[in-house]
């Protein structure tokens, strides 16, 4: 359910991405030899974005794992879920969309400079790196996905959540790259209105997960969620030899 919600958030969020990342998707230097090369290039660009999201998810999931090992697994899930819900029901937070660009002008400037250089090259390699760098640009929706990645409590879980989130945005972003901005502003506004509901839904899922109410698949009992530190360490330890 949690990972399905990642795809849903990415799919709905992609209508928001039309306005934010759409210009980049429209301008990427696709090879125009044939539809096959155009589709391949578009997929490579979007896979690059998804891989950057996956790497970010691994880092923040690892942060969540550290909190889990400290005995805060349930609280991490509840708090991150609450953060997602509050970001929507508190207008000043949601409308601001955590505009991190104001505080990281230097970093964003360097990313955009690198993107500009890559746009002069028409190759699969340049498309892949454009996707990788595009994934680093500030985006409020990505920050919400990162909060969910932390709540997964593991590097692998966080990475998978963010990768699936990236894949959810792929159909729309690929369509934009191939045939231009086909989504009308009116339709985009209608679908974008669903994004806050999706964020709240995912936030509720994580709150329920942390409360351990004994609901199958949604809120497993505390014993099912809690993994002893010794078990985690043992599962990661590699045997010296096999007999």
Tab-separated table of C-alpha atoms in Angstrom:
chain	number	residue	atom	x	y	z
A	1	UNK	CA	0.000	0.000	0.000
A	2	UNK	CA	2.805	2.429	0.923
A	3	UNK	CA	4.703	1.824	-2.305
A	4	UNK	CA	1.547	1.973	-4.400
A	5	UNK	CA	0.941	5.392	-2.879
A	6	UNK	CA	4.397	6.454	-4.135
A	7	UNK	CA	3.346	5.711	-7.708
A	8	UNK	CA	0.041	7.514	-7.175
A	9	UNK	CA	1.737	10.596	-5.751
A	10	UNK	CA	4.157	10.640	-8.681
A	11	UNK	CA	1.376	10.222	-11.240
A	12	UNK	CA	-0.801	12.982	-9.807
A	13	UNK	CA	2.217	15.145	-9.080
A	14	UNK	CA	3.329	14.924	-12.701
A	15	UNK	CA	0.511	17.336	-13.616
A	16	UNK	CA	2.153	19.814	-11.268
A	17	UNK	CA	5.502	18.950	-12.882
A	18	UNK	CA	4.146	20.138	-16.232
A	19	UNK	CA	4.505	23.683	-14.962
A	20	UNK	CA	7.714	23.193	-12.985
A	21	UNK	CA	9.804	20.747	-15.044
A	22	UNK	CA	7.795	20.820	-18.260
A	23	UNK	CA	10.027	23.453	-19.907
A	24	UNK	CA	13.068	21.242	-19.316
A	25	UNK	CA	11.250	18.169	-20.651
A	26	UNK	CA	10.253	20.135	-23.757
A	27	UNK	CA	13.787	21.366	-24.357
A	28	UNK	CA	15.834	18.193	-23.780
A	29	UNK	CA	18.031	17.428	-26.829
A	30	UNK	CA	16.347	14.274	-28.114
A	31	UNK	CA	17.726	12.518	-31.156
A	32	UNK	CA	15.199	12.932	-33.958
A	33	UNK	CA	16.276	10.069	-36.228
A	34	UNK	CA	13.113	8.101	-35.486
A	35	UNK	CA	10.335	7.680	-32.933
A	36	UNK	CA	12.319	4.831	-31.399
A	37	UNK	CA	15.344	7.024	-30.720
A	38	UNK	CA	13.095	9.803	-29.369
A	39	UNK	CA	11.290	7.430	-27.008
A	40	UNK	CA	14.584	5.850	-25.909
A	41	UNK	CA	16.060	9.269	-25.191
A	42	UNK	CA	12.977	10.338	-23.247
A	43	UNK	CA	13.079	7.172	-21.152
A	44	UNK	CA	16.802	7.623	-20.422
A	45	UNK	CA	16.184	11.202	-19.249
A	46	UNK	CA	13.339	10.160	-16.957
A	47	UNK	CA	15.208	7.137	-15.582
A	48	UNK	CA	18.016	9.535	-14.685
A	49	UNK	CA	15.562	11.635	-12.659
A	50	UNK	CA	14.161	8.546	-10.950
A	51	UNK	CA	17.657	7.343	-10.028
A	52	UNK	CA	18.469	10.685	-8.411
A	53	UNK	CA	15.254	10.416	-6.408
A	54	UNK	CA	16.215	6.844	-5.452
A	55	UNK	CA	19.634	7.991	-4.221
A	56	UNK	CA	18.000	10.740	-2.169
A	57	UNK	CA	15.536	8.197	-0.801
A	58	UNK	CA	18.392	5.912	0.258
A	59	UNK	CA	20.114	8.746	2.137
A	60	UNK	CA	16.982	9.895	3.950
A	61	UNK	CA	15.798	6.332	4.457
A	62	UNK	CA	19.135	5.667	6.140
A	63	UNK	CA	18.436	8.616	8.427
A	64	UNK	CA	15.097	7.029	9.253
A	65	UNK	CA	16.827	3.694	9.913
A	66	UNK	CA	19.104	5.375	12.443
A	67	UNK	CA	16.037	6.608	14.284
A	68	UNK	CA	14.496	3.133	14.078
A	69	UNK	CA	17.580	1.563	15.640
A	70	UNK	CA	17.340	4.156	18.400
A	71	UNK	CA	13.870	2.861	19.211
A	72	UNK	CA	11.860	5.634	17.533
A	73	UNK	CA	10.384	3.642	14.628
A	74	UNK	CA	6.758	4.305	15.509
A	75	UNK	CA	7.367	7.967	16.291
A	76	UNK	CA	9.220	8.481	13.002
A	77	UNK	CA	6.263	7.131	11.049
A	78	UNK	CA	3.731	9.199	13.023
A	79	UNK	CA	5.759	12.430	12.897
A	80	UNK	CA	6.587	12.206	9.176
A	81	UNK	CA	2.953	11.406	8.419
A	82	UNK	CA	1.850	14.373	10.515
A	83	UNK	CA	4.334	16.639	8.691
A	84	UNK	CA	2.804	15.634	5.359
A	85	UNK	CA	-0.731	16.274	6.619
A	86	UNK	CA	0.175	19.630	8.182
A	87	UNK	CA	1.897	20.757	4.987
A	88	UNK	CA	-1.503	20.587	3.314
A	89	UNK	CA	-3.912	21.775	6.004
A	90	UNK	CA	-1.661	24.688	6.941
A	91	UNK	CA	-2.045	26.991	3.917
A	92	UNK	CA	1.069	29.055	4.599
A	93	UNK	CA	3.203	25.920	4.476
A	94	UNK	CA	1.591	24.304	1.460
A	95	UNK	CA	1.334	27.428	-0.673
A	96	UNK	CA	4.945	28.213	0.072
A	97	UNK	CA	5.833	24.693	-1.069
A	98	UNK	CA	8.992	24.793	1.023
A	99	UNK	CA	10.698	27.101	-1.449
A	100	UNK	CA	14.255	25.971	-0.726
A	101	UNK	CA	15.659	27.800	-3.733
A	102	UNK	CA	15.855	31.016	-1.717
A	103	UNK	CA	18.390	29.432	0.627
A	104	UNK	CA	20.409	27.506	-1.931
A	105	UNK	CA	20.841	29.950	-4.803
A	106	UNK	CA	24.472	28.990	-5.225
A	107	UNK	CA	23.790	25.248	-5.495
A	108	UNK	CA	20.807	25.691	-7.803
A	109	UNK	CA	22.819	28.077	-9.967
A	110	UNK	CA	25.553	25.475	-10.421
A	111	UNK	CA	23.011	22.791	-11.304
A	112	UNK	CA	21.372	25.043	-13.904
A	113	UNK	CA	24.779	25.942	-15.347
A	114	UNK	CA	25.625	22.261	-15.754
A	115	UNK	CA	22.225	21.645	-17.327
A	116	UNK	CA	22.852	24.439	-19.814
A	117	UNK	CA	26.093	22.824	-20.967
A	118	UNK	CA	24.455	19.414	-21.357
A	119	UNK	CA	21.658	20.854	-23.495
A	120	UNK	CA	24.226	21.614	-26.205
A	121	UNK	CA	24.949	17.889	-26.622
A	122	UNK	CA	22.600	15.532	-28.422
A	123	UNK	CA	23.463	12.118	-26.962
A	124	UNK	CA	21.961	9.497	-24.682
A	125	UNK	CA	24.673	10.241	-22.122
A	126	UNK	CA	23.766	13.926	-21.944
A	127	UNK	CA	20.075	13.042	-21.577
A	128	UNK	CA	20.874	10.729	-18.682
A	129	UNK	CA	22.901	13.383	-16.856
A	130	UNK	CA	20.248	16.028	-17.536
A	131	UNK	CA	17.796	13.717	-15.783
A	132	UNK	CA	20.178	13.150	-12.871
A	133	UNK	CA	20.702	16.895	-12.381
A	134	UNK	CA	17.019	17.704	-12.907
A	135	UNK	CA	16.243	15.499	-9.913
A	136	UNK	CA	18.321	17.824	-7.704
A	137	UNK	CA	16.291	20.955	-8.429
A	138	UNK	CA	14.088	22.173	-5.536
A	139	UNK	CA	10.525	20.859	-5.600
A	140	UNK	CA	7.948	20.888	-2.804
A	141	UNK	CA	6.411	17.650	-4.016
A	142	UNK	CA	9.778	15.887	-3.837
A	143	UNK	CA	10.182	17.113	-0.262
A	144	UNK	CA	6.902	15.435	0.640
A	145	UNK	CA	8.135	12.193	-0.929
A	146	UNK	CA	11.384	12.518	1.060
A	147	UNK	CA	9.373	12.782	4.286
A	148	UNK	CA	7.725	9.491	3.358
A	149	UNK	CA	11.139	7.982	2.539
A	150	UNK	CA	12.348	8.835	6.060
A	151	UNK	CA	9.256	7.160	7.501
A	152	UNK	CA	10.042	3.880	5.710
A	153	UNK	CA	12.869	3.449	8.226
A	154	UNK	CA	15.382	1.889	5.848
A	155	UNK	CA	17.727	2.861	3.020
A	156	UNK	CA	16.232	0.261	0.687
A	157	UNK	CA	12.648	1.226	1.568
A	158	UNK	CA	13.353	4.929	1.130
A	159	UNK	CA	15.151	4.314	-2.160
A	160	UNK	CA	12.319	2.160	-3.515
A	161	UNK	CA	9.669	4.689	-2.460
A	162	UNK	CA	11.459	7.561	-4.187
A	163	UNK	CA	12.236	5.505	-7.306
A	164	UNK	CA	8.575	4.525	-7.652
A	165	UNK	CA	7.621	8.165	-7.107
A	166	UNK	CA	9.920	9.053	-10.007
A	167	UNK	CA	8.431	6.319	-12.183
A	168	UNK	CA	4.966	7.685	-11.416
A	169	UNK	CA	5.948	10.981	-13.045
A	170	UNK	CA	7.398	9.220	-16.111
A	171	UNK	CA	4.288	8.831	-18.349
A	172	UNK	CA	3.408	12.528	-18.256
A	173	UNK	CA	6.981	13.804	-18.542
A	174	UNK	CA	7.745	11.401	-21.392
A	175	UNK	CA	4.597	12.497	-23.243
A	176	UNK	CA	5.623	16.149	-22.885
A	177	UNK	CA	9.098	15.409	-24.269
A	178	UNK	CA	7.686	13.526	-27.253
A	179	UNK	CA	4.648	15.519	-28.321
A	180	UNK	CA	4.851	18.773	-26.442
A	181	UNK	CA	2.617	20.254	-23.796
A	182	UNK	CA	-0.544	18.300	-24.590
A	183	UNK	CA	-2.244	18.940	-21.257
A	184	UNK	CA	-4.473	21.983	-21.173
A	185	UNK	CA	-4.089	24.433	-18.316
A	186	UNK	CA	-7.674	23.774	-17.230
A	187	UNK	CA	-7.145	20.000	-16.965
A	188	UNK	CA	-3.825	20.486	-15.199
A	189	UNK	CA	-5.472	22.725	-12.590
A	190	UNK	CA	-8.198	20.147	-11.987
A	191	UNK	CA	-5.771	17.272	-11.467
A	192	UNK	CA	-3.358	19.401	-9.429
A	193	UNK	CA	-6.178	19.961	-6.941
A	194	UNK	CA	-6.006	16.229	-6.167
A	195	UNK	CA	-2.341	16.384	-5.083
A	196	UNK	CA	-3.053	17.700	-1.546
A	197	UNK	CA	-5.526	14.838	-1.028
A	198	UNK	CA	-2.894	12.333	-2.136
A	199	UNK	CA	-0.358	13.842	0.282
A	200	UNK	CA	-2.850	13.716	3.159
A	201	UNK	CA	-3.749	10.114	2.246
A	202	UNK	CA	-0.089	9.035	2.361
A	203	UNK	CA	0.403	10.969	5.598
A	204	UNK	CA	-2.554	9.156	7.166
A	205	UNK	CA	-1.093	5.818	6.032
A	206	UNK	CA	2.165	6.557	7.844
A	207	UNK	CA	0.376	7.801	10.978
A	208	UNK	CA	-1.710	4.613	11.080
A	209	UNK	CA	1.416	2.553	10.500
A	210	UNK	CA	3.107	4.193	13.467
A	211	UNK	CA	0.118	3.825	15.783
A	212	UNK	CA	0.231	0.002	15.465
A	213	UNK	CA	-3.534	-0.499	15.676
A	214	UNK	CA	-3.356	-4.095	14.499
A	215	UNK	CA	-5.038	-3.406	11.153
A	216	UNK	CA	-3.643	-5.841	8.542
A	217	UNK	CA	-1.431	-4.152	5.913
A	218	UNK	CA	-2.296	-0.652	7.181
A	219	UNK	CA	-1.335	-0.599	10.850
A	220	UNK	CA	0.542	-3.772	11.889
A	221	UNK	CA	0.956	-4.506	15.604
A	222	UNK	CA	4.018	-3.119	17.346
A	223	UNK	CA	5.760	-6.504	17.492
A	224	UNK	CA	5.481	-6.868	13.725
A	225	UNK	CA	7.009	-3.440	13.152
A	226	UNK	CA	9.792	-3.537	15.698
A	227	UNK	CA	12.975	-5.218	14.528
A	228	UNK	CA	15.574	-5.755	17.245
A	229	UNK	CA	18.926	-4.104	16.600
A	230	UNK	CA	20.643	-7.463	17.048
A	231	UNK	CA	18.519	-8.961	14.265
A	232	UNK	CA	19.321	-6.058	11.943
A	233	UNK	CA	23.031	-6.418	12.605
A	234	UNK	CA	22.889	-10.184	12.153
A	235	UNK	CA	21.081	-9.889	8.837
A	236	UNK	CA	23.764	-7.546	7.528
A	237	UNK	CA	26.694	-9.587	8.776
A	238	UNK	CA	28.424	-11.738	6.177
A	239	UNK	CA	29.662	-15.214	7.137
A	240	UNK	CA	33.406	-15.698	7.064
A	241	UNK	CA	33.091	-19.008	5.283
A	242	UNK	CA	30.668	-21.717	4.309
A	243	UNK	CA	30.906	-25.324	5.456
